[in-house]
C-alpha cells in the first residue's frame, strides 16, 4: 500500500472516491518511488475524498472504507503546503511518520511540519583541480541544506477549507561560494486561500515566485527527484533567487481543472545579481533590495496527473517581464528592462500497470528564450527521457538521461572578443541520473554530467562531474 501512497496524483478529487479506493487497495511491490537538484519522486497527497458524482451517503461509506485501509499518517498531509512545483513528499514518506505521537498532536491543533536535510558532493573526475576553482566540482565541492516548513490550518478561522499559513526556514552551506549561500534565513511567510472548489487559488506573502512556476523537477517532490529542465531563464530575468521576496500569485482553473492560467508578481531579484541581492536581504524578509523593481510571470497550461487508464500530460508556456534596469551587453553605458518566454512539456509514454498509474516512461522537453542584450544565456533548449519505477523490484526509483544546450549572447561574445579572451559560443550538457530510495524517508540522488564548456570566458576544457546527494525527510 505504501507504494501506491507514494505515487498517488496531486489532486485526488479529480478521480472520485471509488477510484481512489481502488488505487489504495491495489497491490504493489514493497519498495519505493521516483522523480530535481534534480530526479523523480513520491507524490504529495491530499485527504479530501470527494466523488464528484457520488451522493452524500455514498461518500461517507467509501471514505470509511478508505480510512480503514489507509495508514493514519495519510491524514497529516491535509495540512501540507501545496503550490510549489518542488514540493515536500507525503508525511508517510518521512523517516518517522508519527514523530512519536507529536504529529498527531499537531494535526489535532491544525498544524503540520516537515523537515528535509540534504548533503551533497560534486567532483570533476577529469581532474581539473590544479587551477583556481571557477565552477562547481572543479575541486571537490560540498553543499548542505536544511529546509523546515510549518503550516497552520486557516479554515478553522472562517476562511475557505484548505486555506493555509506557511512559515519556512532554511540553513545552507556551500564549500564553493559560487554554489550558494552560507547562512540561515526565512524562506517563506505566506498564506494560501482556495475559492470556488479550488478553481481560484490566491497566495500572498514572502515566497519564491519562480518555485510556483515552470516545473524543474522530473517528478513531483524535492526528495525523490532528478535533473530536469533548466530554470536559468527565471534566475536571469529576476524571478528566482536564493531568498524569497514579497509576492502575490493567483491560479485560475477550468471547470474540469485541466486548463489553467497562473499569474504572479513579486519584487525582483536585484539586477546586481544573486549574491548582492542575498547580501542586501540577510533575513529573507526585506521588502526592497538595491535597484530591484517588479517582475511578473504569466503561465498557461494543460495538466492531467497519471491515473487508472490515464497517462500524465503537462504542457505549459509562460512569459516573464521585469521592469528593473539591467546593464546592457550591447551598450554597457545603457540600461534596459528584462523579459523572456518558455515552453515546457512532460508526457507519459507508457503505463504498463493501470493499478500503479505513475509507473512508466516519460519525456520532457523545453525551450527558453530571453533578452539577448541583457542576459548572458538568452537561449536554451533540452530534453530528458526518464522512467518512474524503472525496475519491478524498484517501484519508487527514477532513472533519467538528458541533454541540453545553452547559447551565449552574441553581445557577450563580442565583448569577450574585444577583450582578447578565448570564449565559448555555447554550453552543451549530457547527463545520466538515478534516484534511489534507500528506505522510507532516505533517498540517494546520483548523476554523471558532461559539460563541454563549464565557463564562458576564458574558455576551459570540458568537465565530467560526478554528483551525489543524500536526502533525509522528517
Short mmCIF file of C-alpha atoms in Angstrom, two decimals:
data_model
loop_
_atom_site.label_atom_id
_atom_site.label_comp_id
_atom_site.label_asym_id
_atom_site.label_seq_id
_atom_site.Cartn_x
_atom_site.Cartn_y
_atom_site.Cartn_z
CA UNK A 1 0.00 0.00 0.00
CA UNK A 2 2.89 2.40 0.73
CA UNK A 3 3.95 2.14 -2.90
CA UNK A 4 0.57 3.39 -4.02
CA UNK A 5 0.51 6.17 -1.44
CA UNK A 6 3.88 7.49 -2.57
CA UNK A 7 2.71 7.93 -6.15
CA UNK A 8 -0.93 8.98 -5.94
CA UNK A 9 -1.71 12.04 -8.10
CA UNK A 10 -1.73 15.52 -6.58
CA UNK A 11 -5.47 16.14 -6.71
CA UNK A 12 -7.42 13.12 -5.54
CA UNK A 13 -10.69 14.95 -6.11
CA UNK A 14 -10.23 14.53 -9.85
CA UNK A 15 -10.63 10.78 -9.62
CA UNK A 16 -13.60 10.40 -7.25
CA UNK A 17 -13.83 8.37 -4.07
CA UNK A 18 -14.42 4.99 -5.70
CA UNK A 19 -11.38 5.30 -7.96
CA UNK A 20 -9.24 6.38 -5.03
CA UNK A 21 -10.44 3.37 -3.08
CA UNK A 22 -9.41 1.04 -5.90
CA UNK A 23 -5.98 2.69 -6.06
CA UNK A 24 -5.32 2.24 -2.38
CA UNK A 25 -6.46 -1.38 -2.45
CA UNK A 26 -4.19 -2.21 -5.41
CA UNK A 27 -1.26 -4.45 -4.63
CA UNK A 28 2.23 -3.19 -5.39
CA UNK A 29 5.81 -4.32 -4.84
CA UNK A 30 7.26 -3.41 -1.43
CA UNK A 31 9.91 -0.83 -2.32
CA UNK A 32 9.80 2.81 -3.37
CA UNK A 33 9.19 5.63 -5.75
CA UNK A 34 10.54 8.17 -8.21
CA UNK A 35 11.19 11.57 -9.96
CA UNK A 36 15.28 17.92 -9.11
CA UNK A 37 18.78 19.12 -7.75
CA UNK A 38 17.00 17.21 -9.99
CA UNK A 39 15.32 13.36 -10.02
CA UNK A 40 11.82 11.58 -9.54
CA UNK A 41 9.52 11.11 -6.64
CA UNK A 42 6.86 10.26 -4.12
CA UNK A 43 3.83 12.40 -4.74
CA UNK A 44 2.16 14.74 -2.29
CA UNK A 45 -1.35 13.66 -1.46
CA UNK A 46 -4.48 15.17 0.00
CA UNK A 47 -7.05 13.81 2.41
CA UNK A 48 -10.09 15.05 0.55
CA UNK A 49 -12.05 12.07 -0.82
CA UNK A 50 -15.00 13.54 -2.70
CA UNK A 51 -16.53 11.80 -5.67
CA UNK A 52 -17.95 14.44 -7.97
CA UNK A 53 -20.97 12.35 -8.90
CA UNK A 54 -21.48 10.38 -5.67
CA UNK A 55 -24.22 11.34 -3.21
CA UNK A 56 -23.50 12.18 0.44
CA UNK A 57 -24.24 8.73 1.86
CA UNK A 58 -22.09 7.02 -0.77
CA UNK A 59 -19.23 9.39 0.02
CA UNK A 60 -19.38 8.60 3.74
CA UNK A 61 -19.42 4.85 3.11
CA UNK A 62 -16.48 5.00 0.69
CA UNK A 63 -14.48 7.33 2.91
CA UNK A 64 -14.99 4.99 5.85
CA UNK A 65 -13.57 2.10 3.81
CA UNK A 66 -10.61 4.23 2.68
CA UNK A 67 -9.96 5.43 6.22
CA UNK A 68 -9.98 1.84 7.48
CA UNK A 69 -7.37 0.76 4.91
CA UNK A 70 -5.19 3.89 4.65
CA UNK A 71 -2.35 4.41 7.16
CA UNK A 72 -3.02 7.00 9.85
CA UNK A 73 -0.13 9.18 8.65
CA UNK A 74 -2.03 9.89 5.45
CA UNK A 75 -4.36 12.34 7.17
CA UNK A 76 -1.48 14.61 8.19
CA UNK A 77 -0.97 15.57 4.54
CA UNK A 78 -4.20 17.59 4.75
CA UNK A 79 -2.14 20.46 6.19
CA UNK A 80 0.90 20.06 3.95
CA UNK A 81 1.85 23.06 1.84
CA UNK A 82 0.81 22.76 -1.81
CA UNK A 83 1.52 25.15 -4.65
CA UNK A 84 5.27 24.82 -5.10
CA UNK A 85 6.44 22.88 -8.14
CA UNK A 86 9.20 21.47 -5.88
CA UNK A 87 7.01 20.14 -3.06
CA UNK A 88 7.89 18.12 0.01
CA UNK A 89 6.87 14.43 0.00
CA UNK A 90 4.00 12.93 1.97
CA UNK A 91 4.34 12.59 5.74
CA UNK A 92 4.02 8.84 5.19
CA UNK A 93 7.31 9.05 3.26
CA UNK A 94 9.25 10.50 6.19
CA UNK A 95 11.61 8.58 8.44
CA UNK A 96 9.22 8.99 11.38
CA UNK A 97 5.66 9.39 10.04
CA UNK A 98 4.21 9.77 13.55
CA UNK A 99 7.14 11.59 15.22
CA UNK A 100 6.41 9.70 18.41
CA UNK A 101 2.84 11.00 18.54
CA UNK A 102 3.85 14.64 18.05
CA UNK A 103 2.49 14.78 14.50
CA UNK A 104 -0.92 13.58 15.73
CA UNK A 105 -0.98 16.31 18.38
CA UNK A 106 -0.04 18.93 15.82
CA UNK A 107 -2.70 17.69 13.42
CA UNK A 108 -5.42 17.92 16.07
CA UNK A 109 -4.45 21.56 16.62
CA UNK A 110 -4.39 22.30 12.88
CA UNK A 111 -0.62 22.28 12.43
CA UNK A 112 1.89 20.31 10.37
CA UNK A 113 5.65 20.43 9.98
CA UNK A 114 8.19 18.85 7.65
CA UNK A 115 11.98 18.95 7.60
CA UNK A 116 14.33 17.99 4.77
CA UNK A 117 18.09 17.71 5.24
CA UNK A 118 20.42 17.32 2.26
CA UNK A 119 24.16 16.94 1.87
CA UNK A 120 25.85 16.55 -1.49
CA UNK A 121 29.22 16.25 -3.20
CA UNK A 122 30.25 17.24 -6.74
CA UNK A 123 33.61 16.49 -8.35
CA UNK A 124 35.01 16.81 -11.87
CA UNK A 125 36.58 13.40 -12.37
CA UNK A 126 38.67 14.78 -15.26
CA UNK A 127 40.96 16.26 -12.56
CA UNK A 128 40.85 19.97 -13.38
CA UNK A 129 41.55 20.90 -9.76
CA UNK A 130 45.05 22.29 -10.25
CA UNK A 131 43.69 25.75 -11.13
CA UNK A 132 41.74 28.27 -9.07
CA UNK A 133 38.19 26.99 -8.76
CA UNK A 134 35.72 28.81 -11.02
CA UNK A 135 32.94 26.23 -11.43
CA UNK A 136 31.17 23.69 -9.25
CA UNK A 137 33.06 20.42 -8.99
CA UNK A 138 36.35 21.71 -10.39
CA UNK A 139 37.53 20.90 -6.90
CA UNK A 140 35.57 18.59 -4.62
CA UNK A 141 32.55 20.74 -3.74
CA UNK A 142 30.05 20.10 -0.98
CA UNK A 143 26.63 21.59 -0.30
CA UNK A 144 24.36 21.07 2.69
CA UNK A 145 20.89 22.42 3.35
CA UNK A 146 18.17 22.19 5.94
CA UNK A 147 14.63 23.23 5.00
CA UNK A 148 11.77 23.42 7.51
CA UNK A 149 8.13 24.13 6.66
CA UNK A 150 5.48 24.73 9.33
CA UNK A 151 1.84 25.05 8.23
CA UNK A 152 -1.35 26.02 10.04
CA UNK A 153 -4.97 25.48 9.03
CA UNK A 154 -6.70 28.83 8.48
CA UNK A 155 -10.01 27.17 7.67
CA UNK A 156 -10.80 26.95 11.39
CA UNK A 157 -10.96 30.74 11.50
CA UNK A 158 -13.73 31.08 8.94
CA UNK A 159 -11.59 31.11 5.80
CA UNK A 160 -12.27 28.60 2.96
CA UNK A 161 -11.38 24.98 3.68
CA UNK A 162 -7.84 24.28 2.55
CA UNK A 163 -6.54 27.74 3.50
CA UNK A 164 -3.03 27.53 4.97
CA UNK A 165 -0.50 29.75 6.68
CA UNK A 166 3.10 28.69 5.95
CA UNK A 167 6.35 29.60 7.66
CA UNK A 168 9.61 28.30 6.23
CA UNK A 169 13.22 28.50 7.38
CA UNK A 170 16.40 27.37 5.63
CA UNK A 171 20.04 26.86 6.54
CA UNK A 172 22.61 26.43 3.76
CA UNK A 173 26.34 25.91 3.38
CA UNK A 174 28.41 25.54 0.21
CA UNK A 175 32.16 24.95 0.19
CA UNK A 176 32.42 26.64 -3.23
CA UNK A 177 30.95 30.13 -2.91
CA UNK A 178 29.53 30.02 -6.42
CA UNK A 179 27.25 27.11 -5.49
CA UNK A 180 25.13 29.02 -2.99
CA UNK A 181 24.81 30.59 0.43
CA UNK A 182 26.48 30.04 3.80
CA UNK A 183 23.77 31.27 6.16
CA UNK A 184 20.31 30.80 7.60
CA UNK A 185 17.21 32.78 6.63
CA UNK A 186 13.42 32.81 6.48
CA UNK A 187 12.46 31.03 3.25
CA UNK A 188 8.69 31.56 3.33
CA UNK A 189 6.00 33.52 5.17
CA UNK A 190 2.74 33.27 3.27
CA UNK A 191 -0.96 32.47 3.17
CA UNK A 192 -2.72 30.40 0.51
CA UNK A 193 -6.50 30.65 0.03
CA UNK A 194 -8.62 28.48 -2.31
CA UNK A 195 -12.02 29.58 -3.62
CA UNK A 196 -14.83 28.11 -5.74
CA UNK A 197 -13.96 24.43 -5.25
CA UNK A 198 -10.24 25.17 -5.75
CA UNK A 199 -10.83 26.75 -9.15
CA UNK A 200 -9.33 30.02 -7.88
CA UNK A 201 -6.28 29.87 -5.60
CA UNK A 202 -4.66 33.01 -4.21
CA UNK A 203 -1.30 33.19 -2.44
CA UNK A 204 0.46 36.19 -0.93
CA UNK A 205 3.35 36.94 1.39
CA UNK A 206 7.06 36.13 1.12
CA UNK A 207 7.96 33.17 -1.08
CA UNK A 208 9.93 32.22 -4.18
CA UNK A 209 7.81 33.22 -7.17
CA UNK A 210 9.83 31.04 -9.55
CA UNK A 211 9.17 27.99 -7.39
CA UNK A 212 5.46 28.26 -8.21
CA UNK A 213 6.02 28.12 -11.98
CA UNK A 214 7.77 26.22 -14.77
CA UNK A 215 8.34 22.87 -13.03
CA UNK A 216 12.03 21.97 -12.93
CA UNK A 217 11.72 18.52 -11.33
CA UNK A 218 11.33 15.24 -13.14
CA UNK A 219 8.64 14.12 -10.76
CA UNK A 220 6.64 15.81 -8.05
CA UNK A 221 8.65 16.16 -4.87
CA UNK A 222 12.02 17.52 -3.96
CA UNK A 223 13.25 14.47 -2.03
CA UNK A 224 12.97 11.91 -4.82
CA UNK A 225 13.79 13.92 -7.92
CA UNK A 226 16.48 14.24 -10.58
CA UNK A 227 17.93 16.58 -13.17
CA UNK A 228 15.11 18.32 -15.02
CA UNK A 229 14.52 21.27 -17.34
CA UNK A 230 16.75 24.29 -16.87
CA UNK A 231 15.38 27.14 -14.78
CA UNK A 232 18.18 29.53 -15.79
CA UNK A 233 15.72 31.82 -17.55
CA UNK A 234 13.82 32.57 -14.34
CA UNK A 235 17.04 33.37 -12.47
CA UNK A 236 18.33 35.64 -15.25
CA UNK A 237 15.04 37.53 -15.50
CA UNK A 238 14.98 38.17 -11.75
CA UNK A 239 12.19 35.81 -10.73
CA UNK A 240 14.39 33.28 -8.91
CA UNK A 241 16.88 33.98 -6.15
CA UNK A 242 18.39 32.38 -3.10
CA UNK A 243 15.85 34.04 -0.81
CA UNK A 244 12.14 34.86 -1.00
CA UNK A 245 10.61 38.20 -1.92
CA UNK A 246 7.20 39.82 -1.33
CA UNK A 247 4.94 38.19 -3.89
CA UNK A 248 1.35 37.57 -4.98
CA UNK A 249 0.05 34.90 -7.34
CA UNK A 250 -3.35 33.63 -8.46
CA UNK A 251 -4.29 30.42 -10.28
CA UNK A 252 -7.45 30.11 -12.36
CA UNK A 253 -8.68 26.65 -13.40
CA UNK A 254 -11.26 25.44 -15.89
CA UNK A 255 -14.27 23.51 -14.59
CA UNK A 256 -12.51 20.16 -15.12
CA UNK A 257 -9.30 21.66 -13.64
CA UNK A 258 -7.22 20.60 -16.60
CA UNK A 259 -6.66 24.01 -18.19
CA UNK A 260 -5.22 26.81 -16.10
CA UNK A 261 -3.86 30.33 -16.15
CA UNK A 262 -1.35 31.22 -13.47
CA UNK A 263 -0.23 34.82 -12.87
CA UNK A 264 2.26 36.09 -10.31
CA UNK A 265 4.06 39.31 -9.45
CA UNK A 266 6.90 39.87 -6.99
CA UNK A 267 9.74 42.13 -6.06
CA UNK A 268 12.52 41.26 -8.48
CA UNK A 269 15.89 39.90 -7.51
CA UNK A 270 18.42 42.72 -7.67
CA UNK A 271 19.83 43.32 -11.19
CA UNK A 272 23.23 43.34 -9.46
CA UNK A 273 22.98 39.54 -9.16
CA UNK A 274 22.01 36.71 -6.83
CA UNK A 275 24.71 37.25 -4.21
CA UNK A 276 24.35 41.05 -3.92
CA UNK A 277 20.60 40.52 -3.59
CA UNK A 278 21.12 38.00 -0.80
CA UNK A 279 23.67 40.20 0.97
CA UNK A 280 21.11 43.02 0.95
CA UNK A 281 18.41 40.73 2.37
CA UNK A 282 20.02 38.86 5.26
CA UNK A 283 16.81 37.73 6.98
CA UNK A 284 14.90 36.90 3.80
CA UNK A 285 12.12 39.31 4.76
CA UNK A 286 13.40 42.62 3.41
CA UNK A 287 10.78 44.33 1.26
CA UNK A 288 13.19 46.12 -1.11
CA UNK A 289 16.67 45.31 -2.38
CA UNK A 290 19.03 47.52 -4.34
CA UNK A 291 17.65 48.63 -7.74
CA UNK A 292 15.02 45.86 -7.71
CA UNK A 293 11.59 46.68 -9.10
CA UNK A 294 8.80 44.28 -10.09
CA UNK A 295 8.83 41.01 -12.01
CA UNK A 296 5.69 39.33 -13.37
CA UNK A 297 5.08 35.84 -14.78
CA UNK A 298 2.04 34.57 -16.62
CA UNK A 299 1.78 30.85 -17.42
CA UNK A 300 -0.95 28.96 -19.25
CA UNK A 301 -1.11 25.20 -19.32
CA UNK A 302 -2.91 21.89 -19.57
CA UNK A 303 -2.28 19.34 -16.81
CA UNK A 304 -3.53 15.82 -16.07
CA UNK A 305 -1.87 13.64 -13.44
CA UNK A 306 -1.46 9.92 -14.03
CA UNK A 307 -4.49 7.84 -13.07
CA UNK A 308 -6.09 4.50 -13.98
CA UNK A 309 -6.05 4.33 -17.80
CA UNK A 310 -4.92 7.97 -17.92
CA UNK A 311 -1.32 8.93 -18.73
CA UNK A 312 0.20 12.09 -17.34
CA UNK A 313 0.22 15.17 -19.56
CA UNK A 314 1.58 18.56 -18.54
CA UNK A 315 2.03 21.23 -21.21
CA UNK A 316 2.80 24.82 -20.24
CA UNK A 317 4.17 28.05 -21.59
CA UNK A 318 4.91 31.35 -19.92
CA UNK A 319 6.22 34.87 -20.30
CA UNK A 320 8.30 36.87 -17.83
CA UNK A 321 8.67 40.65 -17.66
CA UNK A 322 10.93 42.60 -15.30
CA UNK A 323 10.89 46.40 -15.26
CA UNK A 324 14.15 46.67 -13.29
CA UNK A 325 17.04 48.28 -15.14
CA UNK A 326 19.72 45.84 -16.28
CA UNK A 327 23.08 46.87 -17.72
CA UNK A 328 23.06 46.21 -21.45
CA UNK A 329 25.66 43.95 -23.03
CA UNK A 330 25.48 45.70 -26.40
CA UNK A 331 25.71 49.21 -24.90
CA UNK A 332 27.27 48.95 -21.41
CA UNK A 333 26.52 52.59 -20.62
CA UNK A 334 22.78 51.98 -21.15
CA UNK A 335 20.17 50.03 -19.18
CA UNK A 336 17.06 48.10 -20.25
CA UNK A 337 14.20 46.07 -18.84
CA UNK A 338 14.37 42.28 -18.99
CA UNK A 339 11.96 39.72 -20.41
CA UNK A 340 11.74 36.12 -21.57
CA UNK A 341 9.47 33.25 -22.50
CA UNK A 342 9.43 29.47 -22.14
CA UNK A 343 7.62 26.35 -23.33
CA UNK A 344 7.84 23.09 -21.35
CA UNK A 345 6.16 19.72 -21.78
CA UNK A 346 6.02 16.42 -19.88
CA UNK A 347 4.30 13.40 -21.43
CA UNK A 348 3.91 9.88 -20.09
CA UNK A 349 4.72 7.48 -22.91
CA UNK A 350 3.90 4.13 -21.29
CA UNK A 351 1.67 2.87 -18.50
CA UNK A 352 2.33 -0.85 -18.01
CA UNK A 353 0.19 -1.16 -14.89
CA UNK A 354 -3.01 0.87 -14.51
CA UNK A 355 -3.12 -0.03 -10.81
CA UNK A 356 0.20 1.85 -10.46
CA UNK A 357 -0.56 4.63 -12.96
CA UNK A 358 2.60 6.67 -12.30
CA UNK A 359 4.82 3.79 -13.47
CA UNK A 360 6.30 4.08 -16.96
CA UNK A 361 8.50 6.06 -19.32
CA UNK A 362 8.16 9.83 -19.73
CA UNK A 363 9.63 12.50 -21.95
CA UNK A 364 10.35 16.12 -21.05
CA UNK A 365 11.32 18.93 -23.44
CA UNK A 366 11.77 22.67 -23.01
CA UNK A 367 12.76 25.85 -24.85
CA UNK A 368 13.77 29.12 -23.15
CA UNK A 369 14.25 32.49 -24.83
CA UNK A 370 15.36 35.68 -23.09
CA UNK A 371 16.60 39.17 -23.93
CA UNK A 372 19.96 38.87 -25.67
CA UNK A 373 21.05 42.41 -24.82
CA UNK A 374 20.94 41.89 -21.01
CA UNK A 375 21.25 38.11 -20.45
CA UNK A 376 24.46 36.11 -20.89
CA UNK A 377 22.47 32.94 -21.67
CA UNK A 378 19.41 34.14 -23.60
CA UNK A 379 18.61 30.87 -25.34
CA UNK A 380 18.34 27.29 -24.09
CA UNK A 381 16.67 24.06 -25.09
CA UNK A 382 16.84 20.47 -23.95
CA UNK A 383 15.04 17.29 -23.12
CA UNK A 384 15.02 14.21 -20.90
CA UNK A 385 13.81 10.65 -21.17
CA UNK A 386 13.01 9.27 -17.74
CA UNK A 387 11.37 6.30 -16.10
CA UNK A 388 9.45 6.04 -12.86
CA UNK A 389 9.81 2.58 -11.35
CA UNK A 390 12.43 1.50 -13.92
CA UNK A 391 12.65 -1.99 -12.42
CA UNK A 392 9.98 -4.26 -10.98
CA UNK A 393 11.97 -4.55 -7.77
CA UNK A 394 12.41 -0.75 -7.50
CA UNK A 395 8.91 0.75 -7.85
CA UNK A 396 9.96 4.10 -6.31
CA UNK A 397 13.23 4.74 -8.16
CA UNK A 398 13.80 7.07 -11.08
CA UNK A 399 16.23 6.81 -13.99
CA UNK A 400 16.82 9.68 -16.41
CA UNK A 401 19.03 10.66 -19.32
CA UNK A 402 19.08 14.23 -20.58
CA UNK A 403 20.70 16.70 -22.94
CA UNK A 404 20.62 20.49 -23.08
CA UNK A 405 22.24 23.41 -24.85
CA UNK A 406 22.66 26.98 -23.60
CA UNK A 407 23.59 29.67 -26.11
CA UNK A 408 25.71 32.63 -25.02
CA UNK A 409 24.63 36.13 -26.06
CA UNK A 410 26.19 37.41 -29.24
CA UNK A 411 26.91 40.68 -27.43
CA UNK A 412 28.70 38.87 -24.60
CA UNK A 413 30.78 37.03 -27.20
CA UNK A 414 31.55 40.29 -28.98
CA UNK A 415 32.73 41.88 -25.72
CA UNK A 416 34.92 38.88 -24.89
CA UNK A 417 36.50 39.04 -28.32
CA UNK A 418 37.22 42.75 -27.90
CA UNK A 419 38.98 41.92 -24.62
CA UNK A 420 41.08 39.23 -26.40
CA UNK A 421 39.53 36.46 -24.33
CA UNK A 422 39.03 32.93 -25.59
CA UNK A 423 35.28 32.44 -25.17
CA UNK A 424 32.65 29.75 -25.67
CA UNK A 425 29.77 30.10 -28.13
CA UNK A 426 27.51 27.73 -26.22
CA UNK A 427 27.49 25.14 -23.47
CA UNK A 428 26.15 21.63 -24.06
CA UNK A 429 25.50 19.10 -21.32
CA UNK A 430 24.72 15.38 -21.29
CA UNK A 431 23.56 13.70 -18.10
CA UNK A 432 22.54 10.36 -16.69
CA UNK A 433 20.95 10.27 -13.25
CA UNK A 434 19.28 7.92 -10.81
CA UNK A 435 17.18 8.46 -7.69
CA UNK A 436 17.33 5.57 -5.23
CA UNK A 437 15.03 5.18 -2.24
CA UNK A 438 17.20 3.60 0.45
CA UNK A 439 14.26 3.29 2.83
CA UNK A 440 11.31 5.37 3.96
CA UNK A 441 12.46 8.98 4.17
CA UNK A 442 16.02 8.29 2.96
CA UNK A 443 16.92 8.99 -0.67
CA UNK A 444 20.16 8.93 -2.64
CA UNK A 445 20.33 11.11 -5.75
CA UNK A 446 23.22 10.48 -8.15
CA UNK A 447 24.23 11.85 -11.53
CA UNK A 448 27.07 11.98 -14.05
CA UNK A 449 27.13 15.20 -16.08
CA UNK A 450 29.33 16.02 -19.07
CA UNK A 451 29.64 19.74 -19.83
CA UNK A 452 31.61 20.82 -22.86
CA UNK A 453 32.13 24.45 -21.77
CA UNK A 454 31.86 24.81 -17.99
CA UNK A 455 32.80 28.51 -18.21
CA UNK A 456 32.17 31.28 -20.74
CA UNK A 457 35.49 33.16 -20.76
CA UNK A 458 38.23 32.24 -20.64
CA UNK A 459 37.14 29.01 -22.26
CA UNK A 460 38.07 25.80 -20.44
CA UNK A 461 38.23 22.09 -21.22
CA UNK A 462 35.07 20.05 -20.82
CA UNK A 463 34.15 18.71 -17.38
CA UNK A 464 32.69 15.40 -16.23
CA UNK A 465 31.04 15.98 -12.87
CA UNK A 466 30.04 13.12 -10.59
CA UNK A 467 27.26 14.23 -8.29
CA UNK A 468 25.63 12.56 -5.29
CA UNK A 469 23.24 13.86 -2.64
CA UNK A 470 21.77 12.21 0.43
CA UNK A 471 18.27 13.39 1.34
CA UNK A 472 16.63 12.80 4.72
CA UNK A 473 12.95 13.56 5.29
CA UNK A 474 11.47 14.08 8.75
#
